[in-house]
Amino acid sequence: MTNYSHTLDAQPQTLPVGKVVCVGRNYAEHARELNNPVPSEPVLFIKPSTALVKLEQRIAIPSQFGVCHFEAEMAVLIGERLTTCNEQQAATAIAGVGVALDLTLRELQSTLKEKSLPWEKAKAFDGACPMSAFVSLQNIEDLQSQQIKLRQNGELQQNSNSADMLTPVLPLLAYISQFFTLSPGDIVLTGTPAGVGPLAAGDSLEISLGDQIKVKTNVVIKGF
Ligand code: ZN
């Protein structure tokens, strides 16, 4: 159940709402801050369409599963079907670029990781992917030189550049499409830089990508 729909260049989009394919540990600094090894190839996971909500609306986090972390990430909206594609095909299939939060129930994730169980409950729950409106690719000068910032109650917590991705967007899409066909309306989250941290009810957040996207939102407890 989601009332989410895509917005591109301030227009509502008819592209369907699909899955969200995410990459873990795509910035070395972030892998290190969580004491994870820097991976030799992308770590992939999926959030279902039911995880999508609009970032511009307030963010409702669950309270019964422990700490919920923010992870600000560059997001790519897919406009054309990609199966085992190359980087050139990936480039022409990008419909838009946005910024998302990969909400993560960090304590639950740690417990699952300790037991070598999948992460889904910690990252794919309802509302786990607040997503901004997208801007089309021609309005973004260079995908790999976008500053990603997150301010929490005015404090700058995340401030890094997409230049630091271990696997840049186009090779990432090509890699993903070897495992999962990307369909029009799917979204790819490209990993979070360092500086992740816990959210609390009443937090105000300001998340930006380059000079094209800036979103203000705030945090409430789900169900209140
Ligand atoms: Zn993430």
Coordinates of C-alpha atoms and ligand atoms in Angstrom, one line a residue:
M1 CA 0.0 0.0 0.0
T2 CA 1.6 3.2 -1.1
N3 CA 0.3 6.5 -2.4
Y4 CA 3.6 7.1 -4.0
S5 CA 3.9 8.1 -7.6
H6 CA 6.9 9.5 -9.6
T7 CA 7.4 13.2 -10.2
L8 CA 9.8 14.3 -13.0
D9 CA 10.7 17.9 -13.7
A10 CA 7.8 18.9 -11.4
Q11 CA 5.3 16.9 -13.5
P12 CA 3.4 13.8 -12.3
Q13 CA 4.7 10.8 -14.2
T14 CA 2.8 7.9 -15.8
L15 CA 5.8 5.5 -15.3
P16 CA 4.7 2.7 -13.1
V17 CA 6.0 2.4 -9.5
G18 CA 8.3 -0.6 -9.3
K19 CA 11.0 -2.1 -7.2
V20 CA 14.0 -0.2 -5.7
V21 CA 17.4 -1.8 -6.2
C22 CA 19.9 -0.6 -3.7
V23 CA 23.6 -1.0 -3.3
G24 CA 25.3 -1.3 0.1
R25 CA 28.8 0.0 0.9
N26 CA 29.3 2.0 -2.3
Y27 CA 31.4 4.6 -0.4
A28 CA 34.5 3.3 1.3
E29 CA 34.2 5.8 4.2
H30 CA 30.7 4.6 5.0
A31 CA 31.7 0.9 4.9
R32 CA 34.5 1.8 7.4
E33 CA 32.2 3.8 9.8
L34 CA 30.0 0.6 10.2
N35 CA 33.1 -1.6 10.5
N36 CA 32.2 -3.4 7.3
P37 CA 34.9 -4.5 4.8
V38 CA 35.1 -2.5 1.6
P39 CA 33.5 -4.9 -0.9
S40 CA 35.2 -6.0 -4.1
E41 CA 31.9 -5.9 -6.0
P42 CA 28.6 -4.3 -5.4
V43 CA 26.4 -5.6 -2.5
L44 CA 22.8 -5.5 -3.8
F45 CA 19.4 -5.6 -2.1
I46 CA 15.9 -4.7 -3.0
K47 CA 13.2 -2.6 -1.4
P48 CA 9.6 -3.3 -2.7
S49 CA 7.4 -0.6 -4.2
T50 CA 5.5 -0.6 -0.8
A51 CA 8.7 1.0 0.7
L52 CA 8.3 4.1 -1.4
V53 CA 6.8 7.3 0.1
K54 CA 7.3 10.9 -0.9
L55 CA 10.3 12.5 0.8
E56 CA 8.6 15.9 0.8
Q57 CA 5.9 14.6 3.1
R58 CA 6.8 13.9 6.7
I59 CA 8.7 10.7 7.4
A60 CA 7.0 8.1 9.6
I61 CA 9.5 5.8 11.3
P62 CA 8.5 2.6 13.3
S63 CA 9.3 2.8 17.0
Q64 CA 9.1 -0.8 18.0
F65 CA 12.2 -2.2 16.2
G66 CA 15.0 -0.2 17.7
V67 CA 17.0 2.7 16.2
C68 CA 16.2 3.9 12.6
H69 CA 19.1 5.4 10.7
F70 CA 19.0 7.9 7.8
E71 CA 21.1 7.2 4.7
A72 CA 20.9 9.9 2.1
E73 CA 21.6 8.5 -1.4
M74 CA 21.5 9.6 -5.0
A75 CA 18.6 7.8 -6.8
V76 CA 18.2 7.1 -10.5
L77 CA 14.8 6.6 -12.1
I78 CA 14.8 4.0 -14.9
G79 CA 12.9 4.9 -18.1
E80 CA 13.7 1.9 -20.3
R81 CA 14.0 -1.9 -19.7
L82 CA 17.5 -3.0 -19.0
T83 CA 18.6 -6.6 -19.0
T84 CA 22.3 -7.5 -19.1
C85 CA 23.0 -4.1 -20.5
N86 CA 26.2 -2.2 -21.2
E87 CA 27.0 1.2 -19.8
Q88 CA 25.9 3.0 -23.0
Q89 CA 22.5 1.4 -22.8
A90 CA 22.3 2.2 -19.1
A91 CA 23.0 5.9 -19.9
T92 CA 20.1 6.2 -22.4
A93 CA 17.7 4.5 -20.0
I94 CA 18.0 7.0 -17.1
A95 CA 14.8 9.0 -16.9
G96 CA 15.8 11.1 -14.0
V97 CA 17.9 11.7 -10.9
G98 CA 16.7 12.3 -7.4
V99 CA 17.7 11.9 -3.7
A100 CA 16.3 9.3 -1.4
L101 CA 16.6 8.0 2.1
D102 CA 17.5 4.4 2.6
L103 CA 15.9 4.1 6.1
T104 CA 17.5 1.3 8.0
L105 CA 16.5 -0.3 11.3
R106 CA 20.2 -0.5 12.4
E107 CA 19.8 -2.6 15.5
L108 CA 17.6 -5.1 13.7
Q109 CA 20.0 -5.2 10.8
S110 CA 22.9 -5.9 13.2
T111 CA 21.0 -8.7 14.8
L112 CA 20.1 -10.2 11.4
K113 CA 23.7 -9.8 10.2
E114 CA 25.0 -11.6 13.3
K115 CA 22.8 -14.5 12.5
S116 CA 23.7 -14.5 8.8
L117 CA 20.1 -13.8 7.9
P118 CA 18.8 -11.5 5.1
W119 CA 18.4 -7.7 5.9
E120 CA 14.9 -7.3 4.4
K121 CA 13.0 -6.5 7.6
A122 CA 15.6 -3.8 8.5
K123 CA 15.5 -2.1 5.1
A124 CA 12.4 -3.0 3.1
F125 CA 9.6 -2.2 5.5
D126 CA 6.7 0.0 4.6
G127 CA 7.9 3.6 4.2
A128 CA 11.6 2.6 4.2
C129 CA 12.3 4.6 1.0
P130 CA 11.3 8.3 1.2
M131 CA 12.0 9.5 -2.4
S132 CA 12.3 13.1 -3.8
A133 CA 10.9 14.3 -7.1
F134 CA 13.3 13.6 -10.0
V135 CA 15.0 16.0 -12.4
S136 CA 15.8 14.8 -15.9
L137 CA 19.3 13.9 -16.8
Q138 CA 19.9 16.9 -19.0
N139 CA 19.5 19.1 -16.0
I140 CA 22.3 17.3 -14.2
E141 CA 25.7 18.3 -15.4
D142 CA 27.7 15.2 -14.3
L143 CA 26.2 12.3 -12.4
Q144 CA 29.6 11.7 -10.8
S145 CA 30.2 15.2 -9.4
Q146 CA 27.0 15.7 -7.3
Q147 CA 27.3 16.8 -3.7
I148 CA 25.0 14.9 -1.4
K149 CA 24.1 16.6 1.9
L150 CA 21.9 15.8 4.8
R151 CA 21.3 18.3 7.6
Q152 CA 19.5 17.1 10.8
N153 CA 18.1 19.9 12.9
G154 CA 20.5 22.2 11.2
E155 CA 23.6 20.1 11.7
L156 CA 25.4 18.9 8.7
Q157 CA 25.6 15.1 9.1
Q158 CA 26.4 13.9 5.6
N159 CA 28.4 15.9 3.0
S160 CA 30.1 13.9 0.3
N161 CA 30.3 13.7 -3.4
S162 CA 29.1 11.1 -5.9
A163 CA 32.6 11.2 -7.3
D164 CA 33.5 9.0 -4.3
M165 CA 31.3 6.0 -5.4
L166 CA 33.3 2.8 -5.5
T167 CA 31.1 1.7 -8.5
P168 CA 29.8 4.7 -10.5
V169 CA 26.2 4.8 -11.7
L170 CA 26.6 3.4 -15.2
P171 CA 28.7 0.4 -14.4
L172 CA 26.4 -0.1 -11.4
L173 CA 23.3 -0.3 -13.6
A174 CA 25.1 -2.7 -16.0
Y175 CA 26.1 -4.8 -13.0
I176 CA 22.6 -4.8 -11.5
S177 CA 21.0 -5.8 -14.8
Q178 CA 23.0 -9.0 -14.9
F179 CA 20.9 -10.2 -11.9
F180 CA 17.7 -8.1 -12.0
T181 CA 16.0 -6.8 -15.1
L182 CA 15.4 -3.1 -14.5
S183 CA 11.9 -2.1 -15.7
P184 CA 10.6 1.4 -16.6
G185 CA 9.6 3.0 -13.3
D186 CA 12.2 1.1 -11.2
I187 CA 14.6 3.1 -9.1
V188 CA 18.2 2.4 -8.2
L189 CA 19.7 3.8 -5.0
T190 CA 23.5 4.3 -5.4
G191 CA 24.6 3.9 -1.8
T192 CA 25.2 6.3 1.1
P193 CA 28.3 8.2 2.0
A194 CA 29.6 8.4 5.5
G195 CA 27.8 10.2 8.4
V196 CA 24.7 8.1 8.8
G197 CA 22.9 8.3 12.2
P198 CA 19.7 7.8 14.2
L199 CA 16.5 9.6 13.5
A200 CA 14.2 10.9 16.3
A201 CA 10.6 12.1 16.3
G202 CA 10.6 15.8 15.8
D203 CA 13.8 15.9 13.7
S204 CA 13.8 18.3 10.8
L205 CA 15.8 17.2 7.8
E206 CA 17.2 19.0 4.8
I207 CA 18.5 16.7 2.1
S208 CA 20.1 18.0 -1.1
L209 CA 21.7 16.7 -4.3
G210 CA 23.9 19.1 -6.2
D211 CA 22.2 22.5 -6.8
Q212 CA 19.1 21.0 -8.4
I213 CA 17.4 19.2 -5.6
K214 CA 16.8 20.4 -2.0
V215 CA 14.0 18.8 0.1
K216 CA 12.9 19.7 3.7
T217 CA 11.0 17.2 5.7
N218 CA 10.4 16.1 9.3
V219 CA 10.2 12.9 11.3
V220 CA 7.3 11.5 13.2
I221 CA 6.6 8.1 14.8
K222 CA 4.5 5.8 12.6
G223 CA 0.9 5.6 13.7
F224 CA 0.8 8.9 15.6
Ligands
ZN1 ZN 22.0 2.5 1.8

